[in-house]
Amino acid sequence: MILGADFATKMGDDETAALYTSTAEAINSTLYNNHWDGKAIYEAEGRTYDGAVIVGFNVGYDKSDNLFYPTSYEVASTIKQYNLLFCNEYTINTKDTTNNIPGVLYGRYGGDTYAGGNPWVLTTAALANVFYRGAIYIKENGLPDSNALNVWSEVFNLSNNEITSETFIAAGDSVMSRIRYHVEDQNFHLHEQLNKNTGVQMSAEDLTWSYSEVLNAMKSRELATK
């Protein structure tokens, strides 16, 4: 809606721009209360903790309202809950951690049955992107408040005073490293999913969305490390 309003304005279509703007405002007015359960941002009542939310943190963020900015308490709490969900859901996360492979793999949602329910490359890369964007946000706006830092300290297993923008870059790198570990033997071709038990790539081959999310994360890392 926001992008559409901007485009309509540039095209001289003020009526459509006003419609898109008012629609965006109506959505925003209920977004927080309708999608925050006190622990995490959820997609919908039927599919609560969904990896689509992580993607949404990146593509749906708008500086004008700053809702769910990348280092916020709500984003930190969501990632904390999603980490617990997907580590319990997928054996491969436990195996990788035991084998000192950094990061975590995210899927779609708890209890997913499509292709057996597995980690997805795109949602995992989207998580890395959130971390890189967090580093950028800290460089531009400073560290988050103590409430958010308290949750981030649990996510990163660090004390509050140890957390910096570099912490977020390292977190993004760890997630990307776990993806790399499971795809490099296929010359970095990116499929849709990774088997939840073995980590072997599976389902749709060379999925465009997987590549786009990885590239988005790489671009954010480039900006975060400047």
Short mmCIF file of C-alpha atoms in Angstrom, two decimals:
data_model
loop_
_atom_site.label_atom_id
_atom_site.label_comp_id
_atom_site.label_asym_id
_atom_site.label_seq_id
_atom_site.Cartn_x
_atom_site.Cartn_y
_atom_site.Cartn_z
CA MET A 1 0.00 0.00 0.00
CA ILE A 2 2.79 2.41 0.92
CA LEU A 3 4.77 1.71 -2.23
CA GLY A 4 1.59 1.87 -4.28
CA ALA A 5 0.69 5.24 -2.79
CA ASP A 6 4.15 6.56 -3.57
CA PHE A 7 3.96 5.32 -7.15
CA ALA A 8 0.46 6.75 -7.64
CA THR A 9 1.65 10.11 -6.36
CA LYS A 10 4.56 10.11 -8.80
CA MET A 11 2.08 9.29 -11.59
CA GLY A 12 -0.13 12.20 -10.57
CA ASP A 13 -2.98 9.95 -9.41
CA ASP A 14 -3.75 11.62 -6.09
CA GLU A 15 -7.09 9.85 -5.63
CA THR A 16 -5.54 6.39 -5.80
CA ALA A 17 -2.62 7.50 -3.65
CA ALA A 18 -5.04 8.69 -0.97
CA LEU A 19 -6.92 5.37 -1.11
CA TYR A 20 -3.74 3.35 -0.73
CA THR A 21 -2.54 5.56 2.13
CA SER A 22 -5.81 5.30 4.04
CA THR A 23 -5.84 1.52 3.54
CA ALA A 24 -2.29 1.25 4.88
CA GLU A 25 -3.24 3.34 7.91
CA ALA A 26 -6.26 1.13 8.57
CA ILE A 27 -4.08 -1.99 8.45
CA ASN A 28 -1.46 -0.44 10.72
CA SER A 29 -4.03 0.58 13.30
CA THR A 30 -4.86 -3.06 14.05
CA LEU A 31 -1.60 -4.78 13.10
CA TYR A 32 0.03 -4.77 16.52
CA ASN A 33 -2.94 -5.89 18.61
CA ASN A 34 -4.03 -8.49 16.07
CA HIS A 35 -0.62 -10.12 15.60
CA TRP A 36 1.29 -9.78 18.89
CA ASP A 37 0.48 -12.39 21.53
CA GLY A 38 2.85 -11.10 24.19
CA LYS A 39 5.62 -13.51 23.19
CA ALA A 40 5.87 -13.35 19.43
CA ILE A 41 4.43 -11.88 16.26
CA TYR A 42 2.20 -14.46 14.63
CA GLU A 43 0.73 -14.73 11.16
CA ALA A 44 -2.85 -15.82 11.85
CA GLU A 45 -4.92 -17.78 14.34
CA GLY A 46 -4.72 -20.98 12.29
CA ARG A 47 -0.99 -20.71 11.61
CA THR A 48 0.54 -18.86 14.49
CA TYR A 49 4.33 -19.00 14.56
CA ASP A 50 5.08 -18.92 10.87
CA GLY A 51 8.36 -18.26 9.06
CA ALA A 52 6.47 -15.86 6.81
CA VAL A 53 6.60 -13.43 9.72
CA ILE A 54 10.40 -13.38 9.51
CA VAL A 55 10.19 -12.59 5.80
CA GLY A 56 7.63 -9.91 6.65
CA PHE A 57 10.00 -8.23 9.12
CA ASN A 58 12.26 -7.50 6.15
CA VAL A 59 9.90 -6.67 3.31
CA GLY A 60 7.13 -5.09 5.40
CA TYR A 61 9.21 -2.72 7.49
CA ASP A 62 8.63 0.99 6.92
CA LYS A 63 10.70 3.71 8.58
CA SER A 64 7.78 6.10 8.70
CA ASP A 65 6.05 4.15 11.49
CA ASN A 66 9.07 2.09 12.69
CA LEU A 67 6.77 -0.77 13.66
CA PHE A 68 8.69 -3.98 14.34
CA TYR A 69 12.08 -2.41 13.68
CA PRO A 70 14.81 -5.07 13.52
CA THR A 71 16.20 -4.67 17.05
CA SER A 72 12.84 -4.16 18.78
CA TYR A 73 11.60 -6.14 21.77
CA GLU A 74 8.92 -7.73 19.60
CA VAL A 75 11.38 -8.93 16.96
CA ALA A 76 13.80 -10.22 19.61
CA SER A 77 11.01 -12.09 21.41
CA THR A 78 9.71 -13.53 18.15
CA ILE A 79 13.13 -14.87 17.20
CA LYS A 80 13.55 -16.34 20.68
CA GLN A 81 10.26 -18.23 20.36
CA TYR A 82 10.90 -19.29 16.77
CA ASN A 83 14.35 -20.60 17.71
CA LEU A 84 12.75 -22.82 20.33
CA LEU A 85 10.07 -23.97 17.90
CA PHE A 86 12.34 -24.91 15.01
CA CYS A 87 15.09 -26.42 17.16
CA ASN A 88 12.50 -28.72 18.71
CA GLU A 89 10.88 -29.37 15.34
CA TYR A 90 13.96 -30.37 13.34
CA THR A 91 16.52 -33.00 14.36
CA ILE A 92 19.05 -31.47 11.97
CA ASN A 93 19.29 -28.34 14.13
CA THR A 94 20.34 -30.44 17.11
CA LYS A 95 22.80 -32.44 15.01
CA ASP A 96 24.38 -29.32 13.52
CA THR A 97 24.77 -27.67 16.91
CA THR A 98 26.32 -30.83 18.33
CA ASN A 99 28.76 -30.81 15.41
CA ASN A 100 29.66 -27.15 16.10
CA ILE A 101 28.02 -25.86 12.94
CA PRO A 102 26.81 -22.37 13.84
CA GLY A 103 23.37 -20.94 13.18
CA VAL A 104 19.86 -22.32 13.07
CA LEU A 105 17.52 -23.50 10.32
CA TYR A 106 13.96 -22.16 10.10
CA GLY A 107 11.01 -23.70 8.34
CA ARG A 108 7.48 -22.55 7.67
CA TYR A 109 5.54 -23.33 10.84
CA GLY A 110 5.17 -25.91 13.56
CA GLY A 111 3.44 -29.08 12.45
CA ASP A 112 3.97 -28.38 8.75
CA THR A 113 3.25 -31.52 6.73
CA TYR A 114 4.18 -30.35 3.23
CA ALA A 115 6.96 -32.68 2.01
CA GLY A 116 7.20 -33.92 5.60
CA GLY A 117 7.75 -30.50 7.16
CA ASN A 118 11.33 -29.30 6.85
CA PRO A 119 13.61 -26.26 7.16
CA TRP A 120 13.41 -23.87 4.23
CA VAL A 121 16.37 -22.02 2.71
CA LEU A 122 14.36 -18.86 2.16
CA THR A 123 13.04 -18.45 5.71
CA THR A 124 16.46 -19.22 7.14
CA ALA A 125 18.11 -16.63 4.90
CA ALA A 126 15.39 -14.15 5.87
CA LEU A 127 16.42 -14.63 9.51
CA ALA A 128 20.02 -13.79 8.61
CA ASN A 129 18.74 -10.69 6.86
CA VAL A 130 16.92 -9.57 10.02
CA PHE A 131 20.19 -9.84 11.94
CA TYR A 132 22.14 -7.86 9.35
CA ARG A 133 19.43 -5.21 9.28
CA GLY A 134 19.65 -5.12 13.07
CA ALA A 135 23.33 -4.24 12.79
CA ILE A 136 22.51 -1.45 10.35
CA TYR A 137 19.78 -0.17 12.66
CA ILE A 138 22.14 -0.05 15.64
CA LYS A 139 24.74 1.89 13.64
CA GLU A 140 22.09 4.44 12.66
CA ASN A 141 20.05 4.60 15.88
CA GLY A 142 22.06 3.09 18.70
CA LEU A 143 21.36 0.03 20.82
CA PRO A 144 17.77 -0.93 21.70
CA ASP A 145 16.34 -0.29 25.16
CA SER A 146 17.02 -2.54 28.14
CA ASN A 147 13.83 -4.56 27.70
CA ALA A 148 14.84 -5.53 24.18
CA LEU A 149 18.46 -6.12 25.19
CA ASN A 150 17.32 -8.51 27.90
CA VAL A 151 15.69 -10.71 25.25
CA TRP A 152 18.52 -10.34 22.76
CA SER A 153 20.91 -11.49 25.50
CA GLU A 154 18.93 -14.74 25.68
CA VAL A 155 18.93 -15.11 21.90
CA PHE A 156 22.70 -14.57 21.64
CA ASN A 157 23.64 -16.09 25.02
CA LEU A 158 25.55 -12.93 25.91
CA SER A 159 25.27 -10.31 28.60
CA ASN A 160 23.56 -7.05 27.68
CA ASN A 161 26.78 -5.06 27.72
CA GLU A 162 28.42 -7.46 25.26
CA ILE A 163 25.85 -6.82 22.53
CA THR A 164 26.89 -4.51 19.68
CA SER A 165 26.20 -4.17 15.99
CA GLU A 166 28.96 -6.73 15.45
CA THR A 167 26.93 -9.22 17.48
CA PHE A 168 24.12 -8.99 14.96
CA ILE A 169 26.51 -9.35 12.03
CA ALA A 170 28.02 -12.45 13.64
CA ALA A 171 24.52 -13.88 14.19
CA GLY A 172 23.66 -13.33 10.54
CA ASP A 173 26.93 -14.94 9.51
CA SER A 174 26.23 -17.98 11.68
CA VAL A 175 22.86 -18.53 10.04
CA MET A 176 24.32 -18.14 6.57
CA SER A 177 27.12 -20.53 7.52
CA ARG A 178 24.60 -23.23 8.39
CA ILE A 179 22.92 -22.78 5.01
CA ARG A 180 26.33 -22.92 3.32
CA TYR A 181 27.22 -26.14 5.11
CA HIS A 182 24.21 -27.89 3.61
CA VAL A 183 24.39 -26.51 0.06
CA GLU A 184 28.06 -26.17 -0.85
CA ASP A 185 28.39 -29.79 -1.96
CA GLN A 186 25.82 -29.02 -4.68
CA ASN A 187 27.82 -26.07 -5.99
CA PHE A 188 25.58 -23.69 -4.03
CA HIS A 189 22.45 -24.52 -5.96
CA LEU A 190 19.58 -23.62 -3.66
CA HIS A 191 16.53 -25.83 -3.40
CA GLU A 192 13.34 -25.16 -1.53
CA GLN A 193 13.93 -27.24 1.60
CA LEU A 194 16.53 -29.09 3.67
CA ASN A 195 15.63 -32.50 5.06
CA LYS A 196 14.77 -32.11 8.74
CA ASN A 197 16.82 -35.19 9.70
CA THR A 198 19.79 -35.14 7.31
CA GLY A 199 20.03 -31.57 6.03
CA VAL A 200 20.14 -32.79 2.42
CA GLN A 201 18.46 -30.41 -0.01
CA MET A 202 15.09 -31.50 -1.31
CA SER A 203 11.80 -30.49 -2.92
CA ALA A 204 11.74 -27.77 -5.62
CA GLU A 205 15.18 -27.42 -7.20
CA ASP A 206 16.82 -24.05 -7.88
CA LEU A 207 13.95 -22.17 -6.25
CA THR A 208 14.10 -18.51 -7.25
CA TRP A 209 12.77 -17.39 -3.87
CA SER A 210 15.61 -19.19 -2.11
CA TYR A 211 18.15 -17.34 -4.20
CA SER A 212 16.42 -14.00 -3.73
CA GLU A 213 16.36 -14.29 0.07
CA VAL A 214 20.02 -15.30 0.18
CA LEU A 215 20.92 -12.37 -2.07
CA ASN A 216 18.83 -10.01 0.08
CA ALA A 217 20.77 -11.14 3.14
CA MET A 218 24.09 -10.72 1.35
CA LYS A 219 23.16 -7.20 0.32
CA SER A 220 22.19 -6.29 3.88
CA ARG A 221 25.47 -7.72 5.12
CA GLU A 222 27.34 -5.56 2.65
CA LEU A 223 25.58 -2.48 4.03
CA ALA A 224 26.06 -3.58 7.63
CA THR A 225 29.82 -3.99 7.25
CA LYS A 226 30.54 -0.67 5.54
#
